[in-house]
CSV table of C-alpha atoms in Angstrom, one decimal:
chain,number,residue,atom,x,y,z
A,1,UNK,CA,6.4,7.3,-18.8
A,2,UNK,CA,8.1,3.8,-19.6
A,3,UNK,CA,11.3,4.6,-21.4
A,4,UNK,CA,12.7,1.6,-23.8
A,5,UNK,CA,13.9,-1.2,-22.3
A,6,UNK,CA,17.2,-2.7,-23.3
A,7,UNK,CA,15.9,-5.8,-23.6
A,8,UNK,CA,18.8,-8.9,-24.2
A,9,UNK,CA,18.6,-13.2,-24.3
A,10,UNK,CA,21.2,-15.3,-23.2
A,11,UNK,CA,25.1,-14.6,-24.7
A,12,UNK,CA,24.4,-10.7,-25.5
A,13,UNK,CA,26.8,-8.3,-24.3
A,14,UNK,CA,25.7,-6.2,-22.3
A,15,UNK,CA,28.8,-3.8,-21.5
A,16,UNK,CA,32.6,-4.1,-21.2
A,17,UNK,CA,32.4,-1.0,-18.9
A,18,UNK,CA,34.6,-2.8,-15.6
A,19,UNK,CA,33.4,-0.8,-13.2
A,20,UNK,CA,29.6,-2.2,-13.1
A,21,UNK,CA,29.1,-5.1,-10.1
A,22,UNK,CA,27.1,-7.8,-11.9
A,23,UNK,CA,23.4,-8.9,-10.5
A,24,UNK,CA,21.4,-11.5,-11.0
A,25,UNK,CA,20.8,-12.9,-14.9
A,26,UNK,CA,24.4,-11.8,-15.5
A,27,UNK,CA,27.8,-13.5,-15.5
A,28,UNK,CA,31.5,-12.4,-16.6
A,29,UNK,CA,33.5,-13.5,-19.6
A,30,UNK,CA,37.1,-12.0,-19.8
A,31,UNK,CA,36.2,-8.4,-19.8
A,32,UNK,CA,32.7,-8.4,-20.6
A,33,UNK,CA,29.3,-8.6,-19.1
A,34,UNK,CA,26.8,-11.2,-20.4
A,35,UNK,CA,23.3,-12.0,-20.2
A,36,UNK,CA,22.3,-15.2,-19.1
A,37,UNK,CA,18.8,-14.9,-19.2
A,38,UNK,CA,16.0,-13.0,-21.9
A,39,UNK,CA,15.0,-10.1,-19.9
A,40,UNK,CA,14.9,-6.5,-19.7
A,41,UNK,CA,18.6,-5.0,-18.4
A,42,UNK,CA,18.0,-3.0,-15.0
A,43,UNK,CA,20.6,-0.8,-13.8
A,44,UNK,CA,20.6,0.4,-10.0
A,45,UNK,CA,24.1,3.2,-10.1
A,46,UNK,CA,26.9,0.5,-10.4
A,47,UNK,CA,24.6,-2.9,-10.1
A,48,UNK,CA,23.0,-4.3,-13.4
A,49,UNK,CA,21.3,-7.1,-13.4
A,50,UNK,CA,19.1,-8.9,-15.8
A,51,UNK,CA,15.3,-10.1,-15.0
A,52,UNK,CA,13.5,-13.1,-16.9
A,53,UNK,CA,10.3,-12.7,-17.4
A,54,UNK,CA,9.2,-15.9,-15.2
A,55,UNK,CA,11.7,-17.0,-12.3
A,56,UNK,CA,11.1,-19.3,-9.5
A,57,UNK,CA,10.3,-18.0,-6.8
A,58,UNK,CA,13.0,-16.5,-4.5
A,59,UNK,CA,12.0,-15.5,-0.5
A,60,UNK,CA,12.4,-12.3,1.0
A,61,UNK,CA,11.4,-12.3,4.2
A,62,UNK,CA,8.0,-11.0,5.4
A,63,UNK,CA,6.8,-12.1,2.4
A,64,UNK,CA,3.4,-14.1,2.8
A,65,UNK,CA,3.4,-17.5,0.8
A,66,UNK,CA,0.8,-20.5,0.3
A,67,UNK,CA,2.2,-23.8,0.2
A,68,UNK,CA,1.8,-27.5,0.0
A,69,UNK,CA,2.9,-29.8,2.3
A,70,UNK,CA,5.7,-32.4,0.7
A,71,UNK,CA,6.9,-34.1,3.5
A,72,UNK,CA,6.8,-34.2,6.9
A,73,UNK,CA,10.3,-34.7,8.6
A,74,UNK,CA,11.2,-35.2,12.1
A,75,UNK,CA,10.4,-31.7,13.7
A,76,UNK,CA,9.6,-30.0,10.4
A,77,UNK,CA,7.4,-30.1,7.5
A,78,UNK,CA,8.8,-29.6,4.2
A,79,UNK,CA,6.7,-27.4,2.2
A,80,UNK,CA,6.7,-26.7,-1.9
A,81,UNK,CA,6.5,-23.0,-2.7
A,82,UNK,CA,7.4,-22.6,-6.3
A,83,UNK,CA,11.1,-21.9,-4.9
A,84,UNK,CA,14.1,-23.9,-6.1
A,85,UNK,CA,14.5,-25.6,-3.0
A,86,UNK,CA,11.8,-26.8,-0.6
A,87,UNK,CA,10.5,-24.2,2.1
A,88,UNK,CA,10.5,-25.3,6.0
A,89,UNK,CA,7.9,-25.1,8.2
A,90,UNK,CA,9.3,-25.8,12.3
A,91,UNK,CA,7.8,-27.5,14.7
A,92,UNK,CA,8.3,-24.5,16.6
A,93,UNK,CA,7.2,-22.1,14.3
A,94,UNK,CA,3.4,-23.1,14.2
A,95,UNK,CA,1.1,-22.7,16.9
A,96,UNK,CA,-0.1,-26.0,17.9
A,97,UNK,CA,-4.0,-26.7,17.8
A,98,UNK,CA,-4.3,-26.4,21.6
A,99,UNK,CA,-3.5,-23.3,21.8
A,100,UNK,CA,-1.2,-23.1,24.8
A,101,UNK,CA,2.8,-22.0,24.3
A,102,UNK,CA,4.9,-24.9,25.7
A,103,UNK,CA,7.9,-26.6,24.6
A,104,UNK,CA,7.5,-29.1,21.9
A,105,UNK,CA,7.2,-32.6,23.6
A,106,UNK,CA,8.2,-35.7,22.0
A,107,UNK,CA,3.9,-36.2,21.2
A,108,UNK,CA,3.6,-33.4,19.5
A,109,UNK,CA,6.3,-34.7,17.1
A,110,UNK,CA,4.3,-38.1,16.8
A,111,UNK,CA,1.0,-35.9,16.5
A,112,UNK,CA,2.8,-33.8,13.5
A,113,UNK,CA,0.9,-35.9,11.1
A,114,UNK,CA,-2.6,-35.0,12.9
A,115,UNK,CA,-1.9,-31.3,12.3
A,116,UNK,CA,-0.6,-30.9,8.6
A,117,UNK,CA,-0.3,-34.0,6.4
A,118,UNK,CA,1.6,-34.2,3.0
A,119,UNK,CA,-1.0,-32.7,0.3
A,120,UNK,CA,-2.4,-30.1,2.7
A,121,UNK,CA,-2.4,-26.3,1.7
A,122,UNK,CA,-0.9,-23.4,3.9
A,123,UNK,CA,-0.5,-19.8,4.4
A,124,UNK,CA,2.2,-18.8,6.0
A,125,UNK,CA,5.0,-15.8,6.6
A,126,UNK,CA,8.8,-15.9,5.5
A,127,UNK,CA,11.0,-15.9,8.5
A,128,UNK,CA,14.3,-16.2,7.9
A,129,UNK,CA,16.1,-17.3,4.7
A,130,UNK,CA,18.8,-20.5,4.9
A,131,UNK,CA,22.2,-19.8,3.4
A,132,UNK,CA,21.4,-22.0,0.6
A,133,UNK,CA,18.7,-20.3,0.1
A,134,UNK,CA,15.6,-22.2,1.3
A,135,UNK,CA,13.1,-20.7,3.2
A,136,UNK,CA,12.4,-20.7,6.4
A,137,UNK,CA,8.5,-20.0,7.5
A,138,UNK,CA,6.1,-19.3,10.7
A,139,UNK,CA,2.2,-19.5,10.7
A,140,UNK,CA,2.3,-17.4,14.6
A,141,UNK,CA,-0.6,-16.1,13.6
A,142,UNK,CA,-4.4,-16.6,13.6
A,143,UNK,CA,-4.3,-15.5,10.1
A,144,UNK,CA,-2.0,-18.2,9.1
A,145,UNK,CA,-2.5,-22.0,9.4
A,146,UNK,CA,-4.0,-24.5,7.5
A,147,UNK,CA,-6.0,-23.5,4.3
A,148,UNK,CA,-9.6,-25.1,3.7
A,149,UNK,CA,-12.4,-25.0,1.3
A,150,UNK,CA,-11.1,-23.0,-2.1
A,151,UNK,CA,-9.1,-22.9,-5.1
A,152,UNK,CA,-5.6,-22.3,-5.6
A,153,UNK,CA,-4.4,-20.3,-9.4
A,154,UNK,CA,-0.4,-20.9,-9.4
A,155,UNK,CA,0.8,-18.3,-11.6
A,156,UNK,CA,4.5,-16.7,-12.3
A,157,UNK,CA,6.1,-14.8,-8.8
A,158,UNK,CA,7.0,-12.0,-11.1
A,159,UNK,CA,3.7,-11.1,-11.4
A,160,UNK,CA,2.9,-10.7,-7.9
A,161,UNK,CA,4.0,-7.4,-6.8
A,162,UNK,CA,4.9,-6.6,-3.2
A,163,UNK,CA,2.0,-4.6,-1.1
A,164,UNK,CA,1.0,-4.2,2.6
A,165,UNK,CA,-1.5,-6.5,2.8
A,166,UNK,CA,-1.8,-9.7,0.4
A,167,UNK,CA,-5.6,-10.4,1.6
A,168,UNK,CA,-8.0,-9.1,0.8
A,169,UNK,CA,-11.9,-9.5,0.9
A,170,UNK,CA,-13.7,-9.3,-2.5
A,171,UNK,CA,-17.5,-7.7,-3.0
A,172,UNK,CA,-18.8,-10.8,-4.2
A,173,UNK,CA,-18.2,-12.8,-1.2
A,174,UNK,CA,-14.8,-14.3,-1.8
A,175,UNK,CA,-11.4,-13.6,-0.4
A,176,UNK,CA,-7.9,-14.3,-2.0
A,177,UNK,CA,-4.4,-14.8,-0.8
A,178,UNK,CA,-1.7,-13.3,-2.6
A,179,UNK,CA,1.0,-15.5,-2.0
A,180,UNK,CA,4.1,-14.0,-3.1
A,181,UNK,CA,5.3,-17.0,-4.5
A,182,UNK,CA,2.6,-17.1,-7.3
A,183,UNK,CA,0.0,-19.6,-5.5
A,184,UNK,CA,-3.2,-17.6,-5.1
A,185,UNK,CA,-5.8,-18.9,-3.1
A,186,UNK,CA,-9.4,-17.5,-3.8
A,187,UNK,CA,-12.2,-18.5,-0.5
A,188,UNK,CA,-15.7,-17.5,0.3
A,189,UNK,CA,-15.6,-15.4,2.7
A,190,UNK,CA,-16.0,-16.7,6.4
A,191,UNK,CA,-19.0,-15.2,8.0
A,192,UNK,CA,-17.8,-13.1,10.9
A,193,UNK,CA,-19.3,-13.5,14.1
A,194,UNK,CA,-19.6,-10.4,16.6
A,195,UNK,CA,-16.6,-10.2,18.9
A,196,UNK,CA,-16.7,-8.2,21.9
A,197,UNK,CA,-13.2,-7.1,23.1
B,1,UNK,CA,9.4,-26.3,-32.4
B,2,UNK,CA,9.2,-27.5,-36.5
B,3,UNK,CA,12.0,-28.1,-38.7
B,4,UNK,CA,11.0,-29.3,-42.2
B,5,UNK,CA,9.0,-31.7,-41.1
B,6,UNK,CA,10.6,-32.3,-37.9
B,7,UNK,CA,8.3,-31.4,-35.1
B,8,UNK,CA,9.8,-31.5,-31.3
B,9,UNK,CA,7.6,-30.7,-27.9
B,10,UNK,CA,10.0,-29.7,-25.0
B,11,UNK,CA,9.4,-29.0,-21.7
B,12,UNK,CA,11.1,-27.7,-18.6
B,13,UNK,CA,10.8,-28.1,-15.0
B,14,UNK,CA,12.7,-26.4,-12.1
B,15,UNK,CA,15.0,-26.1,-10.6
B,16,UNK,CA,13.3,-27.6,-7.8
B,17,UNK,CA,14.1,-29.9,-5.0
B,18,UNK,CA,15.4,-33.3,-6.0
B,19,UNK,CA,12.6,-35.8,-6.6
B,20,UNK,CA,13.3,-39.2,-5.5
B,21,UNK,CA,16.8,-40.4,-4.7
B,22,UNK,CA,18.3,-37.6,-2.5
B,23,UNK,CA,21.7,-39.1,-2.8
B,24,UNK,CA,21.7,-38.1,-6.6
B,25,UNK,CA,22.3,-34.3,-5.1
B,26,UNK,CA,25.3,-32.7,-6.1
B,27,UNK,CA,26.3,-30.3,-3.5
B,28,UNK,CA,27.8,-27.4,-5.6
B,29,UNK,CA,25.8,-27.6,-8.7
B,30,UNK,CA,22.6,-28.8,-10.1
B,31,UNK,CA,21.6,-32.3,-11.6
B,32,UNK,CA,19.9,-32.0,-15.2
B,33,UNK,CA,17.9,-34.8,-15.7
B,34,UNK,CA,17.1,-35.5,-19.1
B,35,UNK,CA,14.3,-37.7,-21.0
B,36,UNK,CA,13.9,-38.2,-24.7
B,37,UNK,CA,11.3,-40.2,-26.0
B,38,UNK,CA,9.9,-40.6,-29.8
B,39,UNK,CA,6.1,-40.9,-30.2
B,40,UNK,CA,4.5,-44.0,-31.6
B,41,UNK,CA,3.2,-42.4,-34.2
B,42,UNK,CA,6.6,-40.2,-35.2
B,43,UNK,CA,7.7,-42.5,-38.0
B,44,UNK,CA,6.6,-43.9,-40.8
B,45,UNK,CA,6.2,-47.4,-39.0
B,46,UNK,CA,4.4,-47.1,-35.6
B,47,UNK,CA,7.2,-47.3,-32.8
B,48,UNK,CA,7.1,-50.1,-30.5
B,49,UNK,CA,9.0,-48.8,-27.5
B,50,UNK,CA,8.7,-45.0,-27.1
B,51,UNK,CA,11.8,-45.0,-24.4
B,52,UNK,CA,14.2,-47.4,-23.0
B,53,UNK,CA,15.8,-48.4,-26.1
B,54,UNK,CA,19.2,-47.6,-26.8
B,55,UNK,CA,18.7,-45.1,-29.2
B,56,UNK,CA,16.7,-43.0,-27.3
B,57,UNK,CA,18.9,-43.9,-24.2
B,58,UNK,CA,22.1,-42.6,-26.3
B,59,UNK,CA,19.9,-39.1,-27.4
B,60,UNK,CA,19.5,-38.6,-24.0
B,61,UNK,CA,22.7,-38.8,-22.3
B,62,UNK,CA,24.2,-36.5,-25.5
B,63,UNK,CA,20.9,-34.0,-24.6
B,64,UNK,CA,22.0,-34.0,-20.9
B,65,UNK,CA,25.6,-33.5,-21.8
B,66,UNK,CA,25.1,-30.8,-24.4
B,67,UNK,CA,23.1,-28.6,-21.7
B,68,UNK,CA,25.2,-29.3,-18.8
B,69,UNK,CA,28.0,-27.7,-20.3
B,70,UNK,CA,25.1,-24.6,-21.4
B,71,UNK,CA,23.5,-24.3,-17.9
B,72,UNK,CA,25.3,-22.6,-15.2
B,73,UNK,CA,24.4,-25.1,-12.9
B,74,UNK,CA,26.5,-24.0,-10.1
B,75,UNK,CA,23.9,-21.3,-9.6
B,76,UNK,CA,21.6,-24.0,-8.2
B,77,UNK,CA,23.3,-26.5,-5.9
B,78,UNK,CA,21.5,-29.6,-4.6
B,79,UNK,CA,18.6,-28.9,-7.5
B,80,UNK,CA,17.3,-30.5,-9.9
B,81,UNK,CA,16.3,-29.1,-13.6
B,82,UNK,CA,14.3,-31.4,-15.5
B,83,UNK,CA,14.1,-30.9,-19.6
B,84,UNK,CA,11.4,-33.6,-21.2
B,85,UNK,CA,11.6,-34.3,-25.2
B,86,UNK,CA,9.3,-35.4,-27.4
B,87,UNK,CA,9.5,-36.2,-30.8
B,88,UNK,CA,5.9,-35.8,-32.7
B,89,UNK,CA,6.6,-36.2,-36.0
B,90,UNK,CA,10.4,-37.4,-36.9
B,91,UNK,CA,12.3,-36.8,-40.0
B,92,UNK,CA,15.3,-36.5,-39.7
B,93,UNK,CA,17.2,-34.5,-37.7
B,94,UNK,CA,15.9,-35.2,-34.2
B,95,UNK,CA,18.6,-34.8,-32.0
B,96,UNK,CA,18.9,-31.2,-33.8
B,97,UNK,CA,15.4,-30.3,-32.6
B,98,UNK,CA,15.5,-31.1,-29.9
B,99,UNK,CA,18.4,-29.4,-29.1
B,100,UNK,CA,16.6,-26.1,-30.5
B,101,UNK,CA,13.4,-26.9,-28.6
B,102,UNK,CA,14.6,-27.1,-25.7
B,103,UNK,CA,17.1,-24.1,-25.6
B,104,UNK,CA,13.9,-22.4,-26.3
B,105,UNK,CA,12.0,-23.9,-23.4
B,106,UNK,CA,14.9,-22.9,-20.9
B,107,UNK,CA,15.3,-19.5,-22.2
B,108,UNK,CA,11.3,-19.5,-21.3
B,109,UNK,CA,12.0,-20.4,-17.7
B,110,UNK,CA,14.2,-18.1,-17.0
B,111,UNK,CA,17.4,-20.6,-16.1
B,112,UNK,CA,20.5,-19.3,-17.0
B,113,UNK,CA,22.6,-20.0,-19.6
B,114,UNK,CA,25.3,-19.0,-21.2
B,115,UNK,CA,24.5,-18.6,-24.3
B,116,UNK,CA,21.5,-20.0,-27.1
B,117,UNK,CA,22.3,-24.0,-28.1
B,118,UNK,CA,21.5,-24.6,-31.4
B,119,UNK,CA,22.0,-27.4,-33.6
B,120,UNK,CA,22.1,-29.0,-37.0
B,121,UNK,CA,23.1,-32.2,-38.4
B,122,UNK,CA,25.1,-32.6,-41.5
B,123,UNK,CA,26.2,-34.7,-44.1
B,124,UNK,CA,28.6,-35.6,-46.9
B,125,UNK,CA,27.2,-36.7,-50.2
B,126,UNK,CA,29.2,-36.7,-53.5
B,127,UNK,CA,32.1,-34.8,-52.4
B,128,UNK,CA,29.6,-31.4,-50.9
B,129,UNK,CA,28.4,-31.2,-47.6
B,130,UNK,CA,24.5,-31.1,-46.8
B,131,UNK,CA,23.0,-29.5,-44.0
B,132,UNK,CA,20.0,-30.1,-42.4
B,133,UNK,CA,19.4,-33.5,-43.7
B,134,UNK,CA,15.9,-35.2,-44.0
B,135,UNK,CA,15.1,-38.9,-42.7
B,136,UNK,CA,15.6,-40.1,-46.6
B,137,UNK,CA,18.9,-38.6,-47.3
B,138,UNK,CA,20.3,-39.7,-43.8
B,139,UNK,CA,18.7,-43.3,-44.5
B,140,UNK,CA,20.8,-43.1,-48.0
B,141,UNK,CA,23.9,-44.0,-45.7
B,142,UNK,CA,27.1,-41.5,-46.0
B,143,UNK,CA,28.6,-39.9,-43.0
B,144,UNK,CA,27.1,-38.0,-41.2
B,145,UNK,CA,27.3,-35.3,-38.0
B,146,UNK,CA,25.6,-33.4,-35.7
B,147,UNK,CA,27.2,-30.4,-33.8
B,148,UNK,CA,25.6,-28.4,-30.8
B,149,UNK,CA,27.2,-25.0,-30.8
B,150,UNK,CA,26.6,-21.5,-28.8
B,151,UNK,CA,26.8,-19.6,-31.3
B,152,UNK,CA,28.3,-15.9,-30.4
B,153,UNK,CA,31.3,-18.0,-29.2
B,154,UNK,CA,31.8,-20.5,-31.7
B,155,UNK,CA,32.1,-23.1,-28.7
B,156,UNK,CA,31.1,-26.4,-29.7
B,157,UNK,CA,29.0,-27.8,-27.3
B,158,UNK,CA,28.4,-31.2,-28.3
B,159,UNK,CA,29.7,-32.8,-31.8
B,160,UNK,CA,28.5,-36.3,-33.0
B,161,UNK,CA,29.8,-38.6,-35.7
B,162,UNK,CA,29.5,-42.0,-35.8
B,163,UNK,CA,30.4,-42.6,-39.6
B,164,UNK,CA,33.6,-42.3,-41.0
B,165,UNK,CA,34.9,-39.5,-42.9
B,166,UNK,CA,38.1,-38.7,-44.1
B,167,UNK,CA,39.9,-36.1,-42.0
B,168,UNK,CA,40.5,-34.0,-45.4
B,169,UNK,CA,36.7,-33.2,-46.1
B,170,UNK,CA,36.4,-32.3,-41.7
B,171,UNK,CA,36.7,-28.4,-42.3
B,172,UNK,CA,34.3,-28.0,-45.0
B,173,UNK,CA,31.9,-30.0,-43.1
B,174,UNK,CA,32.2,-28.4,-40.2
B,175,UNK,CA,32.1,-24.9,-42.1
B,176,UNK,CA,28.6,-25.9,-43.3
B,177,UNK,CA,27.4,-26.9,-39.9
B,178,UNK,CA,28.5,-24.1,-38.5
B,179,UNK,CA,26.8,-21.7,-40.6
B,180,UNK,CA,23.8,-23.7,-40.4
B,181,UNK,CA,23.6,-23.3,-36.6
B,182,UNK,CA,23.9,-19.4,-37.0
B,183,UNK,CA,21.0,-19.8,-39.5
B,184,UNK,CA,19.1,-21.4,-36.8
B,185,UNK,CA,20.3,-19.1,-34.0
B,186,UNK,CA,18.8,-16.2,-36.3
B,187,UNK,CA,15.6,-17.6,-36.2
B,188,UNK,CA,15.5,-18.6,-32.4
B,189,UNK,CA,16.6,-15.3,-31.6
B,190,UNK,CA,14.1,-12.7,-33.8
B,191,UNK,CA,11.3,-15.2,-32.2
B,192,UNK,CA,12.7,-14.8,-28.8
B,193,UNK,CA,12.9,-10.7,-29.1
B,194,UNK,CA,9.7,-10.7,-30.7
B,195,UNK,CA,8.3,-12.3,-27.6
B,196,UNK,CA,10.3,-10.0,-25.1
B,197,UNK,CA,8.9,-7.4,-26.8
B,198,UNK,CA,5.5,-8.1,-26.6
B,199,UNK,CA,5.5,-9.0,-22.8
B,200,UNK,CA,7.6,-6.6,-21.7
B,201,UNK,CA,4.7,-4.6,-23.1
B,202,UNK,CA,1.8,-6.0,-21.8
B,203,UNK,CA,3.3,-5.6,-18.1
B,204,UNK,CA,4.8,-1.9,-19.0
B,205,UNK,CA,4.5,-0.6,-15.2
């Protein structure tokens, strides 16, 4: 059962109560607590904090996100995600297309631009966040990489709720990518060749 | 947004990563870059230069100032938040619906703010102020004014003459502004509740 929400826009008080620690969507005037968003008011004990209906995106990590290359930097690429600031993608954080683990040698920094150019799509996995807040990502994983043939739906991140698993397979012969930052990416389905282990 | 026959189109982008010079970054707050522009067909005689003329240059430094001092920018250091204006139809009033339009369109994406921006222009015609003034009765010369305020404060955010008027008649005036810009905040605000509502609704967990 959904009780009312308290819902509030920008400048509305929303206590004078001290003793609450402000959140997100909230700063402090004098005494009192305002909203600086239009939202619905959520209270956690002592926190309150206010959330907009559409935000940019902001990283937790282990979250899985598709992305588009911006730039690509001297060891990194610099990928958009919907987030205020731009995500980064390592050197060392992708496995490189030969498939061996080395140490990064001066050629694979001039072959960056063989392996993901600006304009290319990826999936990829939140591993740590920056102190300013951008994100810091890792495609370690066969799963992850480089994202082909499909299309990509960019919709709000607050609509993306967190599960266990953001891929999924659909019955029609198409998969998806829930990217957490609001980029869903809808495939056909690879067919899947028999693997003996 | 439509006032009279006033009609404004604003949009909002960010705050993202600064596009193009990198050295515009401010390193504790966020850069709000502004751009007004009037369509050709706004007025009554088709507009030669949409932006770049001194006019439009003048709106949108006073559009970048009004909302820098309404943003909490230092939420978003080395961002950039990008507000585009465009006047479809003008008459009278622009800088005002602007201002409105694009308090709404922030509000909408969810950057913070202190508190609503709305505006209204005013003038002073045979000894009573006039709010809200169409492009005639601006074009029938007289001073005239246009304040930016936040409303639950009574802060005056921006306030614009460039007429004169004598200091005695200054009150009044901006008494009738004022209330004007409450009017408007009344209307911005049931639309904007009206709206929570409905969403919060339609994504009820």
């Amino acid at each position: 059962s959904s009780d009312l929400k308290h819902l509030v826009a920008p400048g509305d008080t929303i206590t004078t109560d001290t003793g609450f620690m402000r959140g997100h969507g909230t700063y402090m005037e004098g005494e009192k607590l305002l909203a600086s968003v239009a939202g619905a008011v959520e209270r956690v004990n002592k926190l309150i904090c206010v959330r907009a209906l559409k935000t940019r995106y902001n990283g937790e990590v282990g979250d899985i996100v598709v992305g588009r290359i911006t730039e690509v930097q001297q060891k990194r690429w610099k990928v958009e995600t919907n987030s205020r600031l731009d995500s980064v993608l390592l050197l060392s954080a992708v496995n490189l297309p030969g498939g061996e683990l080395r140490r990064r040698s001066a050629e694979d920094e001039l072959a960056m631009r063989d392996y993901l150019q600006e304009g290319d799509l990826i999936s990829a996995e939140v591993q740590a966040v920056f102190s300013d807040g951008a994100l810091s990502m890792h495609t370690r994983s066969l799963k992850y990489g480089k994202l082909g043939q499909g299309v990509l739906v960019q919709v709000s991140p607050s609509l993306i709720k967190r599960r266990k698993t953001h891929f999924h397979t659909l019955p029609c012969g198409a998969s998806i990518i829930l990217g957490n930052n609001g980029f869903i990416w809808i495939y056909p389905t690879p067919e899947q060749t028999d693997r003996k282990s | 947004i439509e006032q009279g026959n006033t009609k404004a189109l604003a949009v909002v982008y960010g705050p993202h990563e600064i596009r193009g010079s990198r050295s515009k970054a401010l390193h504790d707050k966020a850069v709000i870059n502004c751009q007004y522009s009037m369509a050709t067909f706004s007025t009554a005689e088709r507009k030669r230069r949409p932006h770049g003329d001194r006019r439009s240059s003048e709106m949108t430094l006073h559009l970048k100032q009004t909302f820098e001092a309404a943003i909490l920018t230092q939420l978003y250091p080395r961002s950039q938040i990008d507000i585009y204006v465009q006047i479809l139809q003008a008459d009278g009033g622009n800088y005002c619906a602007c201002v409105n339009a694009a308090t709404l369109a922030i509000m909408d994406a969810g950057i913070p703010m202190r508190d609503y921006v709305c505006a209204c222009s005013v003038g002073f015609i045979e000894d009573t102020p006039l709010a809200d003034m169409s492009y005639v009765e601006e074009a029938a010369g007289g001073p005239q004014a246009a304040l930016a305020l936040l409303p639950k404060t009574e802060q005056i955010a921006l306030l614009e003459m460039n007429s004169r008027l004598h200091e005695d008649h200054l009150e009044r005036v901006i008494d009738a502004v004022s209330k004007a810009c409450k009017d408007v905040y009344a209307v911005l605000d049931s639309v904007v509740r009206e709206h929570l509502q409905e969403v919060s609704t339609l994504i009820a967990e």
